[in-house]
Short mmCIF file of N, CA, C and O in Angstrom, two decimals:
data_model
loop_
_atom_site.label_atom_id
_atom_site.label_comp_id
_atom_site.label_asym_id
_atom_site.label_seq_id
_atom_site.Cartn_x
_atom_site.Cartn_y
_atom_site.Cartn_z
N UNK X 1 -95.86 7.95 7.42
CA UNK X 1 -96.57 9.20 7.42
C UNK X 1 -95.99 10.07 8.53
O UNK X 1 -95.64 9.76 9.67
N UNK X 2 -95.99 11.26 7.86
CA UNK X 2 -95.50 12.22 9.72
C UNK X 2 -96.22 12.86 10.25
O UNK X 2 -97.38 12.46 10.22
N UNK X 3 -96.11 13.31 10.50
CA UNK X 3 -96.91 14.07 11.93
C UNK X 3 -97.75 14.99 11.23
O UNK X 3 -98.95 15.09 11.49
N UNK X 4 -97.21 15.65 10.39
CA UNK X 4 -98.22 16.74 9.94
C UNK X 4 -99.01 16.16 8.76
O UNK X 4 -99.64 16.99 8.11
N UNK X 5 -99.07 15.04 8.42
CA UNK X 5 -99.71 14.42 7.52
C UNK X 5 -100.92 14.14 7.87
O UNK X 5 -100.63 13.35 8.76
N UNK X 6 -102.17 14.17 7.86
CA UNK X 6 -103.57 13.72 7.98
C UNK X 6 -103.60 12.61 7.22
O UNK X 6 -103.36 12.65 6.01
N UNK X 7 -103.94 11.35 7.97
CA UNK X 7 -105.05 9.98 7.22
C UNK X 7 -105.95 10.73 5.81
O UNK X 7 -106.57 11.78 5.61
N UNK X 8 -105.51 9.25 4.86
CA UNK X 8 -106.79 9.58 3.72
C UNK X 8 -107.82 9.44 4.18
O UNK X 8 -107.96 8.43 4.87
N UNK X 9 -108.92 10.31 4.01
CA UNK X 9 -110.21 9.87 4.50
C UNK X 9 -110.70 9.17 3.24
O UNK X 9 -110.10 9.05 2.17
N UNK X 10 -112.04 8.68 3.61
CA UNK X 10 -112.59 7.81 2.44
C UNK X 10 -112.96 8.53 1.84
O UNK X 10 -113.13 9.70 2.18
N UNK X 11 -113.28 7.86 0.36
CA UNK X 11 -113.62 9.24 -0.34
C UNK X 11 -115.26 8.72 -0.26
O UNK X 11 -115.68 7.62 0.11
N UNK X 12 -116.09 10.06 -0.79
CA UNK X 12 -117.52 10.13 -1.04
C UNK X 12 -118.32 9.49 -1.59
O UNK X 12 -117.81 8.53 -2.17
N UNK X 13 -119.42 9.58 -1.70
CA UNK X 13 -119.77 9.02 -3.46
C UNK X 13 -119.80 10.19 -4.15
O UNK X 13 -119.88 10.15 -5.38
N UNK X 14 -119.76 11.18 -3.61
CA UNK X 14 -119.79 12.65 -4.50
C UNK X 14 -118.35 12.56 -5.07
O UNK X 14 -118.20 12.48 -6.28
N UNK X 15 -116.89 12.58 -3.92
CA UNK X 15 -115.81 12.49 -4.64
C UNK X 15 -115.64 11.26 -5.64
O UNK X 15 -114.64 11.22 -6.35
N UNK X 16 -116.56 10.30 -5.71
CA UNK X 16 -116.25 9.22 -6.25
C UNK X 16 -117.01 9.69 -7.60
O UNK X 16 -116.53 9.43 -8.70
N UNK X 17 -118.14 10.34 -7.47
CA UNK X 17 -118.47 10.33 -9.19
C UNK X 17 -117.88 11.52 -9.39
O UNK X 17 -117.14 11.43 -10.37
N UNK X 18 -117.87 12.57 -8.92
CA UNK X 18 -116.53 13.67 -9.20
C UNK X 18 -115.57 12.92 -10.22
O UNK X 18 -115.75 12.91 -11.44
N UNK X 19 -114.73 12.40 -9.69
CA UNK X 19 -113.48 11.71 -10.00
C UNK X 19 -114.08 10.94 -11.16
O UNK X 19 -113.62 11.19 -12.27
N UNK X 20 -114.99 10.09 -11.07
CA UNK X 20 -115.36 9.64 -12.18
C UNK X 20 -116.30 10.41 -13.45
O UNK X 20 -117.10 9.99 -14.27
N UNK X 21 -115.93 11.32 -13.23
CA UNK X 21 -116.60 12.86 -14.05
C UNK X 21 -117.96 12.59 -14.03
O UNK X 21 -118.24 13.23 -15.04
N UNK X 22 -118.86 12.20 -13.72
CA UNK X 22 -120.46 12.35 -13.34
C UNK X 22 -121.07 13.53 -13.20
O UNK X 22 -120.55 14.46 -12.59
N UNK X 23 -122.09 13.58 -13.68
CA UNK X 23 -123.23 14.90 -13.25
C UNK X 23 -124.20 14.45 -12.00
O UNK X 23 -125.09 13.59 -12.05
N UNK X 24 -123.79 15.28 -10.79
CA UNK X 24 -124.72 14.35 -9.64
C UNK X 24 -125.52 15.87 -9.78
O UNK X 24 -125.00 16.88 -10.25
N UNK X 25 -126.79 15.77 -9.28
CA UNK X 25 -128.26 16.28 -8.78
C UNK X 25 -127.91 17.68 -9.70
O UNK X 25 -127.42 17.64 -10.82
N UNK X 26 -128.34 19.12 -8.86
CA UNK X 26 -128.41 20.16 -9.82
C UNK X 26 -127.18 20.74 -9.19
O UNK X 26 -126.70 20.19 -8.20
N UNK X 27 -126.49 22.14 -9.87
CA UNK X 27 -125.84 22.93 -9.28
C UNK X 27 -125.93 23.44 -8.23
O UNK X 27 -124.94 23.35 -7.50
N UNK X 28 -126.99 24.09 -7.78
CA UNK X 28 -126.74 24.64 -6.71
C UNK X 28 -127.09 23.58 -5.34
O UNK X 28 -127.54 24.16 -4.35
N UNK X 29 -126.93 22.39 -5.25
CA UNK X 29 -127.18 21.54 -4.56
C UNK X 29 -126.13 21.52 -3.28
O UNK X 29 -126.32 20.74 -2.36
N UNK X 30 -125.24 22.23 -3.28
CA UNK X 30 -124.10 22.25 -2.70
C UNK X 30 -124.67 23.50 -1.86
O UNK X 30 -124.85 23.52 -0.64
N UNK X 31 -124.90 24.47 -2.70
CA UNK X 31 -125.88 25.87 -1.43
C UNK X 31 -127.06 25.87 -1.42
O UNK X 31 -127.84 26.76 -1.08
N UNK X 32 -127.23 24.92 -1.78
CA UNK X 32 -129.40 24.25 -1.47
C UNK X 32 -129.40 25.67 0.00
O UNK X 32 -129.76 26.83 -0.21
N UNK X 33 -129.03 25.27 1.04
CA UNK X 33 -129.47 25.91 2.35
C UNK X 33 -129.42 27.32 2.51
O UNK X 33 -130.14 28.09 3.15
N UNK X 34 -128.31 27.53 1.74
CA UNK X 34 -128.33 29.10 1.37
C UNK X 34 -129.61 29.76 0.47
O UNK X 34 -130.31 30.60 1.04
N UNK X 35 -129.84 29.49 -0.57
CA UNK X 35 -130.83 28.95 -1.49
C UNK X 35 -132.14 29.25 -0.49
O UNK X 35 -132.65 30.37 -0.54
N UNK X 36 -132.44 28.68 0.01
CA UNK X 36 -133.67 28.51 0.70
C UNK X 36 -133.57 29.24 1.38
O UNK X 36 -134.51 30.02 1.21
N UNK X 37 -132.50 29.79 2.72
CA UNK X 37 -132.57 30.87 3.74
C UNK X 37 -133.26 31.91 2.92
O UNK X 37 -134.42 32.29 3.08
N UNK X 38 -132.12 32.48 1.69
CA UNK X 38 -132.88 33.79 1.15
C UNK X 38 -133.75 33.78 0.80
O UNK X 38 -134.25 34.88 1.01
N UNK X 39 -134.84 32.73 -0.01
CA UNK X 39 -136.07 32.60 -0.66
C UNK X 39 -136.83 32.97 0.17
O UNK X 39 -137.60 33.92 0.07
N UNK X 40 -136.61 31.85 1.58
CA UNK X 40 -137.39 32.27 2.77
C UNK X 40 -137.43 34.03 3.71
O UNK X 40 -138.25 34.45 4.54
N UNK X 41 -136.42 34.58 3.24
CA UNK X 41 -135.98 35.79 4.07
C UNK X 41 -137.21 36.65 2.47
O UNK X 41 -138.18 37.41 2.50
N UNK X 42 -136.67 36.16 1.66
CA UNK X 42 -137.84 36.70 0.03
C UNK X 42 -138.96 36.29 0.52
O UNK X 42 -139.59 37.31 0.24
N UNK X 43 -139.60 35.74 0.93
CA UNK X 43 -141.50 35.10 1.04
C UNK X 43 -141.25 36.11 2.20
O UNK X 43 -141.62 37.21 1.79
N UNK X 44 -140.78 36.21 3.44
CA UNK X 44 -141.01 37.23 4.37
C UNK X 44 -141.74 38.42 3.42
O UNK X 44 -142.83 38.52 2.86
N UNK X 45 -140.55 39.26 3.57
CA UNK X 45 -140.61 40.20 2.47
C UNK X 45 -141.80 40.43 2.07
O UNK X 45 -142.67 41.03 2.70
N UNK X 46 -141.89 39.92 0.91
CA UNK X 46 -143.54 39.48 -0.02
C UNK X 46 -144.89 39.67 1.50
O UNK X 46 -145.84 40.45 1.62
N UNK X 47 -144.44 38.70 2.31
CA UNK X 47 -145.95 39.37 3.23
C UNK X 47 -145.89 40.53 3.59
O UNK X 47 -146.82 41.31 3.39
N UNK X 48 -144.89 40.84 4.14
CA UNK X 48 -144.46 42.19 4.79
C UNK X 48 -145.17 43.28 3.70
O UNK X 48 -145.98 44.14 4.01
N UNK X 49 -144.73 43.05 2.59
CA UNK X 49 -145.51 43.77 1.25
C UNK X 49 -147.22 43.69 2.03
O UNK X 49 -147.71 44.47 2.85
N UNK X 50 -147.65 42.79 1.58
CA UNK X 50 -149.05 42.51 1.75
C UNK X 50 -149.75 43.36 2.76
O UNK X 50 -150.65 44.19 2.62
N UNK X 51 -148.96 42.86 4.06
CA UNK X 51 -149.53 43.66 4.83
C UNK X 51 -149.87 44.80 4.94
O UNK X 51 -150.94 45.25 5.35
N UNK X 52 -148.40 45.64 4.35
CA UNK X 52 -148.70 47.39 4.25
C UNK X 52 -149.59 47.51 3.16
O UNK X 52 -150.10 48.63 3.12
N UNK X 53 -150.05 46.57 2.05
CA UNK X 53 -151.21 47.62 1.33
C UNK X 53 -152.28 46.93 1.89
O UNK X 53 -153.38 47.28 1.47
N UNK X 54 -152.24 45.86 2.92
CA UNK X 54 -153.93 45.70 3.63
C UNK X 54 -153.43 46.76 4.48
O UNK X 54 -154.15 47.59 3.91
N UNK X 55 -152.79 47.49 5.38
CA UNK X 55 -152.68 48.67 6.03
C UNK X 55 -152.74 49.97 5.39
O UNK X 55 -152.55 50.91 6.17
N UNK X 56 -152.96 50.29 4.17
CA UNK X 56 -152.96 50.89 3.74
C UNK X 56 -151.54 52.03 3.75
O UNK X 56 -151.76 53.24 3.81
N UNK X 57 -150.51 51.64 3.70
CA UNK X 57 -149.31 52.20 3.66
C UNK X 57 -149.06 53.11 2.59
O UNK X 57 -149.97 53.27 1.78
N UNK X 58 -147.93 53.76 2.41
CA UNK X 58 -147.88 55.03 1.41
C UNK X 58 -147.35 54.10 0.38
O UNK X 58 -146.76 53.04 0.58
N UNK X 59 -147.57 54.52 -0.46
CA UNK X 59 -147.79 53.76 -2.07
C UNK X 59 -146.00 53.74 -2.27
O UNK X 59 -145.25 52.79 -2.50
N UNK X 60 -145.73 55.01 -2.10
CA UNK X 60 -143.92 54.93 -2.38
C UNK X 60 -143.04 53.91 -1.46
O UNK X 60 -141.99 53.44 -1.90
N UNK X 61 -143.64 53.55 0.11
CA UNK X 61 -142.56 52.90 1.09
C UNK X 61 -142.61 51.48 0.26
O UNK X 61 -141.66 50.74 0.00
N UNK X 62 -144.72 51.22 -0.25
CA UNK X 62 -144.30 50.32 -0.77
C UNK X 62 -143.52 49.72 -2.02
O UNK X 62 -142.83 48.71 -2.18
N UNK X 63 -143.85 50.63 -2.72
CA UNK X 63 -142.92 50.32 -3.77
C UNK X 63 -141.03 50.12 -3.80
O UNK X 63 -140.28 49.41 -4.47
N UNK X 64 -140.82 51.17 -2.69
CA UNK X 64 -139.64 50.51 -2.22
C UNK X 64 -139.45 49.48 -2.01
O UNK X 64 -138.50 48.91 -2.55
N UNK X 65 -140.55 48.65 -0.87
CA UNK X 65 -140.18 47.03 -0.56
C UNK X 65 -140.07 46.06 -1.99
O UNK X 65 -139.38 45.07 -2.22
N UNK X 66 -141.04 46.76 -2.81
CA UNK X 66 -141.06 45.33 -3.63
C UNK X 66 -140.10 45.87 -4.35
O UNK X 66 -139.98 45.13 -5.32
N UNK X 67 -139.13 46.98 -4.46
CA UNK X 67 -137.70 46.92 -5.47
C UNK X 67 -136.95 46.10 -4.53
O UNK X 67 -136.39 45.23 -5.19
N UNK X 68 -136.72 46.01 -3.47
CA UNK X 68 -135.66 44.97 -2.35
C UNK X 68 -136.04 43.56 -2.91
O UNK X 68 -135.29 42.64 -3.24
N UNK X 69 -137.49 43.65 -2.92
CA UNK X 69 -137.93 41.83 -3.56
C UNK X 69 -137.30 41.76 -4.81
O UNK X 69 -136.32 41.04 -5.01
N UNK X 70 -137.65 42.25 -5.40
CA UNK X 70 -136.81 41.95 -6.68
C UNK X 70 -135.46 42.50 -6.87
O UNK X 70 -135.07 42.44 -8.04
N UNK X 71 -134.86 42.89 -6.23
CA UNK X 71 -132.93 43.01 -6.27
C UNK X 71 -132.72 41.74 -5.67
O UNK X 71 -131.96 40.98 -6.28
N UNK X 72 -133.48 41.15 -4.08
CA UNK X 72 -132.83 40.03 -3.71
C UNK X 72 -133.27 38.85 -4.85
O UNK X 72 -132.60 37.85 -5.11
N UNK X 73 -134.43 39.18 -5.39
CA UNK X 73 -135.30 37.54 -6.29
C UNK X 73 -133.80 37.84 -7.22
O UNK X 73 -132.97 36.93 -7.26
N UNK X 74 -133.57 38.98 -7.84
CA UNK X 74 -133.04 38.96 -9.24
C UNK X 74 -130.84 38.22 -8.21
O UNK X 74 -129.84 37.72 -8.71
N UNK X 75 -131.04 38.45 -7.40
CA UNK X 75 -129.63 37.79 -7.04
C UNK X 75 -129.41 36.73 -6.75
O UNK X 75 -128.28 36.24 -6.68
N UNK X 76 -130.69 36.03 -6.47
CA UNK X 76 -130.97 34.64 -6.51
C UNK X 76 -130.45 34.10 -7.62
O UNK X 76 -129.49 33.36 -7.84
N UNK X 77 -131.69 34.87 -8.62
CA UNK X 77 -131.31 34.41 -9.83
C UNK X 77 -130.07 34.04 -10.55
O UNK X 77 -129.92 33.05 -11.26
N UNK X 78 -129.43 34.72 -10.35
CA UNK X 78 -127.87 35.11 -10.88
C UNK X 78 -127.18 34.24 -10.60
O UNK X 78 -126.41 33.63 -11.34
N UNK X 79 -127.47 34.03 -8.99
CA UNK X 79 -126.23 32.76 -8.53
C UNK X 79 -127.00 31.34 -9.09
O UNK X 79 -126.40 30.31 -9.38
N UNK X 80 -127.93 31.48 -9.15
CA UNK X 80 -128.36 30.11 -9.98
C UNK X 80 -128.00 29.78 -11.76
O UNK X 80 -127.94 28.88 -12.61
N UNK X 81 -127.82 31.51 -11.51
CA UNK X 81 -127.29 30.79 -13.46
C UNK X 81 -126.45 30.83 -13.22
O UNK X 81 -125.99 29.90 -13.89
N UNK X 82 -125.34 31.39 -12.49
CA UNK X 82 -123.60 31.20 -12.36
C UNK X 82 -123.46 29.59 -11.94
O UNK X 82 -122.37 29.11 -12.25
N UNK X 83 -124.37 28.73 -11.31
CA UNK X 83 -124.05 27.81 -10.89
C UNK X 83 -124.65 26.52 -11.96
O UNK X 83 -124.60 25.29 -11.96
N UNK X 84 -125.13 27.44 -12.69
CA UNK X 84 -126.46 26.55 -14.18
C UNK X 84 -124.30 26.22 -14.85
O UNK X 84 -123.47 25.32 -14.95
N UNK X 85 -124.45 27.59 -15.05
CA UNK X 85 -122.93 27.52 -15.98
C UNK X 85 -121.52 26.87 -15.61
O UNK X 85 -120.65 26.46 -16.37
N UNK X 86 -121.56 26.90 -14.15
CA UNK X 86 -120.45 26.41 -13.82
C UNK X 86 -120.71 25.00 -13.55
O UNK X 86 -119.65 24.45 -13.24
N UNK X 87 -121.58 24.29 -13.54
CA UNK X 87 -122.01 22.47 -13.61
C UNK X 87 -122.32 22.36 -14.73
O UNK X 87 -121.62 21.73 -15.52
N UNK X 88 -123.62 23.04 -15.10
CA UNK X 88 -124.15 22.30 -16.32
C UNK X 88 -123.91 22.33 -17.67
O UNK X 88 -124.06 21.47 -18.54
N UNK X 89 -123.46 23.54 -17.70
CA UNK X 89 -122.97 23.77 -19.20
C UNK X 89 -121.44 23.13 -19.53
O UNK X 89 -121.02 22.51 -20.50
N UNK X 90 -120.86 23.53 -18.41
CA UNK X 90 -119.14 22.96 -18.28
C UNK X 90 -119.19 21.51 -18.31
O UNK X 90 -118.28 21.01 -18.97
N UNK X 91 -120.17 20.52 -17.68
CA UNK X 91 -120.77 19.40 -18.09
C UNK X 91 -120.91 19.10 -18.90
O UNK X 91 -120.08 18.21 -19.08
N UNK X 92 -121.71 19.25 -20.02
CA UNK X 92 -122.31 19.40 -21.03
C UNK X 92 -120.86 19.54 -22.17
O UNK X 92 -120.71 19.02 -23.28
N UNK X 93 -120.02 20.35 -21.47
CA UNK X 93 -119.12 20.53 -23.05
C UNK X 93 -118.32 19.49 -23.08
O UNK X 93 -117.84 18.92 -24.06
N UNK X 94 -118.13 19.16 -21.37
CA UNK X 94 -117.11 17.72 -21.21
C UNK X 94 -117.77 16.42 -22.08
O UNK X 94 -117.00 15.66 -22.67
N UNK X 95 -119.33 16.19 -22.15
CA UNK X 95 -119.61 15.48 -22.69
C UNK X 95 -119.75 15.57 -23.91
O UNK X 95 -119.15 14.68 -24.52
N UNK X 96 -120.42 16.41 -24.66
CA UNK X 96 -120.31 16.86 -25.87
C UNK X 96 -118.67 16.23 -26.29
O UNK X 96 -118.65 15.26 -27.04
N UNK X 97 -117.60 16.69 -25.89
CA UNK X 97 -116.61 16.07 -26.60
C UNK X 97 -115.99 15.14 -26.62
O UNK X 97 -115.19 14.81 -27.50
N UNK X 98 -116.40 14.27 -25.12
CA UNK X 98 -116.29 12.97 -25.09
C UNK X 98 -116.94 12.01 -26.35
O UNK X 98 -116.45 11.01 -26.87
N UNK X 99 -118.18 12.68 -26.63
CA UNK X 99 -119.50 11.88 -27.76
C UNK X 99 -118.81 12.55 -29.01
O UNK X 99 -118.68 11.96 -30.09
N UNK X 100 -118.38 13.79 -28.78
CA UNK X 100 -118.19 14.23 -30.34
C UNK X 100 -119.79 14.85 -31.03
O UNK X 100 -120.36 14.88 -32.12
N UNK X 101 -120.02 15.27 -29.71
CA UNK X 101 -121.67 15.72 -30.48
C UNK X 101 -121.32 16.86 -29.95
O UNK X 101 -120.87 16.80 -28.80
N UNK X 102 -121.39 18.02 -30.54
CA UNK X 102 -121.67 19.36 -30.47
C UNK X 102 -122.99 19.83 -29.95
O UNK X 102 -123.15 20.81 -29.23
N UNK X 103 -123.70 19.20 -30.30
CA UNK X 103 -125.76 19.17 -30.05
C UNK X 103 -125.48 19.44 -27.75
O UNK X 103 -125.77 20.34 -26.97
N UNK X 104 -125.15 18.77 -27.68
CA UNK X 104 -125.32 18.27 -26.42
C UNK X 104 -124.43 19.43 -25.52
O UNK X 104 -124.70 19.44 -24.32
N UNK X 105 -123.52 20.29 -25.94
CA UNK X 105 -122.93 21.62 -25.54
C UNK X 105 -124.17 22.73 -25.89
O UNK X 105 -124.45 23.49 -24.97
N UNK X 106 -124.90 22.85 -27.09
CA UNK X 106 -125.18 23.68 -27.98
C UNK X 106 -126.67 23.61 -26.77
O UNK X 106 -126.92 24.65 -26.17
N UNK X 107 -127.10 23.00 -26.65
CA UNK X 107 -128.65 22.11 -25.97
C UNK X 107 -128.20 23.72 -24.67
O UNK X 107 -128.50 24.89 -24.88
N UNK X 108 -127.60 23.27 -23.67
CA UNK X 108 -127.25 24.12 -22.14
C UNK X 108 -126.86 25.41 -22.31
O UNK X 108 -127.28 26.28 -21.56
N UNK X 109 -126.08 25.66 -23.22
CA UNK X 109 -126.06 27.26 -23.90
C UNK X 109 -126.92 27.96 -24.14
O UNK X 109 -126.98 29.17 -23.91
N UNK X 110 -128.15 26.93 -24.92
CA UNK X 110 -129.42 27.64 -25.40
C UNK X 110 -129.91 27.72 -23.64
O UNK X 110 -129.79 28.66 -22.84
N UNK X 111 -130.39 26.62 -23.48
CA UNK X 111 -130.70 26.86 -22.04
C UNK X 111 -130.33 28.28 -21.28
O UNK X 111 -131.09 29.15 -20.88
N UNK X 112 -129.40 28.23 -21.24
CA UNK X 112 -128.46 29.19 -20.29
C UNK X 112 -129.47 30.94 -20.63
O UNK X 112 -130.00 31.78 -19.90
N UNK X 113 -129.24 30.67 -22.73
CA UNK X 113 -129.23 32.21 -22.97
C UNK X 113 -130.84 32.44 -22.67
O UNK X 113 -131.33 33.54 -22.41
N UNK X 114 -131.33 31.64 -22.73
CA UNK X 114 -133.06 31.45 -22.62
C UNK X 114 -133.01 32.47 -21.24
O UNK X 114 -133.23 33.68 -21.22
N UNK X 115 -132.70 31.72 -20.28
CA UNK X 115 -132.66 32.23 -18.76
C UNK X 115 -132.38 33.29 -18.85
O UNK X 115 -132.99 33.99 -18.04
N UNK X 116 -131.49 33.98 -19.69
CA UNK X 116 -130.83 35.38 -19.63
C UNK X 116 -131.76 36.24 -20.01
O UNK X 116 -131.95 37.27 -19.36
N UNK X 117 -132.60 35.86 -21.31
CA UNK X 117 -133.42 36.36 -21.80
C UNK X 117 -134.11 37.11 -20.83
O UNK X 117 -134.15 38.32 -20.60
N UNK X 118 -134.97 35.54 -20.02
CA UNK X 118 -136.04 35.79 -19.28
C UNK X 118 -136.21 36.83 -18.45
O UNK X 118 -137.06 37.71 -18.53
N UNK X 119 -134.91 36.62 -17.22
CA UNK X 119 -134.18 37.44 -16.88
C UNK X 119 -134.29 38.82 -16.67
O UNK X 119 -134.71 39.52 -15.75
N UNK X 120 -133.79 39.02 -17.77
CA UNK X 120 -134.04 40.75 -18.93
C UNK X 120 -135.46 41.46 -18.93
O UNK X 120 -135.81 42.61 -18.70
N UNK X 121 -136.03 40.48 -19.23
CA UNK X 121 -137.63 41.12 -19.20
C UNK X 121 -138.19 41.80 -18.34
O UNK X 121 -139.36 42.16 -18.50
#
């Protein structure tokens, strides 16, 4: 080995079922902490709401706050379906054609468009 070479490190059990193509926990499990900062920075928010209409605040500042709640809720959202799609469905098709079942791609798609739906509303 030379000098600029780094030791193999061991691998994971994450690189290990990686490698062994596995579905470990959910997608966004990897930015769980991110995930939660903003939710938590979102529940702020939400009181902060509360408070100004127990203060009786101007009806418009509030309605401003709760469009911020819902631009940050709805970007949450987003990265959770980008991350639904980039594990679970991409999952899903690997297996699907491993089995030769189409059902089992078709299943996370619906999923997926469901969410989109919801989403929308």
């Amino acid at each position: 080995m030379s000098h600029t070479e780094l030791p193999a490190a061991e691998p994971s059990v994450l690189e290990d079922a990686l490698a062994a193509d596995e579905h470990i926990g959910h997608a966004y499990t990897t930015d769980k902490a991110a995930y939660l900062r903003r939710l938590k920075r979102i529940e702020g928010q939400v009181r902060g709401i509360a408070r100004m209409v127990d203060e009786d605040k101007y009806c418009i500042d509030i309605l401003t706050q709760v469009s911020a709640v819902n631009k940050a809720l709805h970007a949450v959202s987003i990265g959770l379906l980008e991350d639904h799609i980039a594990h679970c469905v991409v999952g899903a098709a690997k297996d699907s054609e491993a089995a030769g079942d189409p059902a089992i791609v078709q299943d996370k798609v619906k999923e997926a468009s469901d969410a989109i739906g919801r989403l929308l509303r």
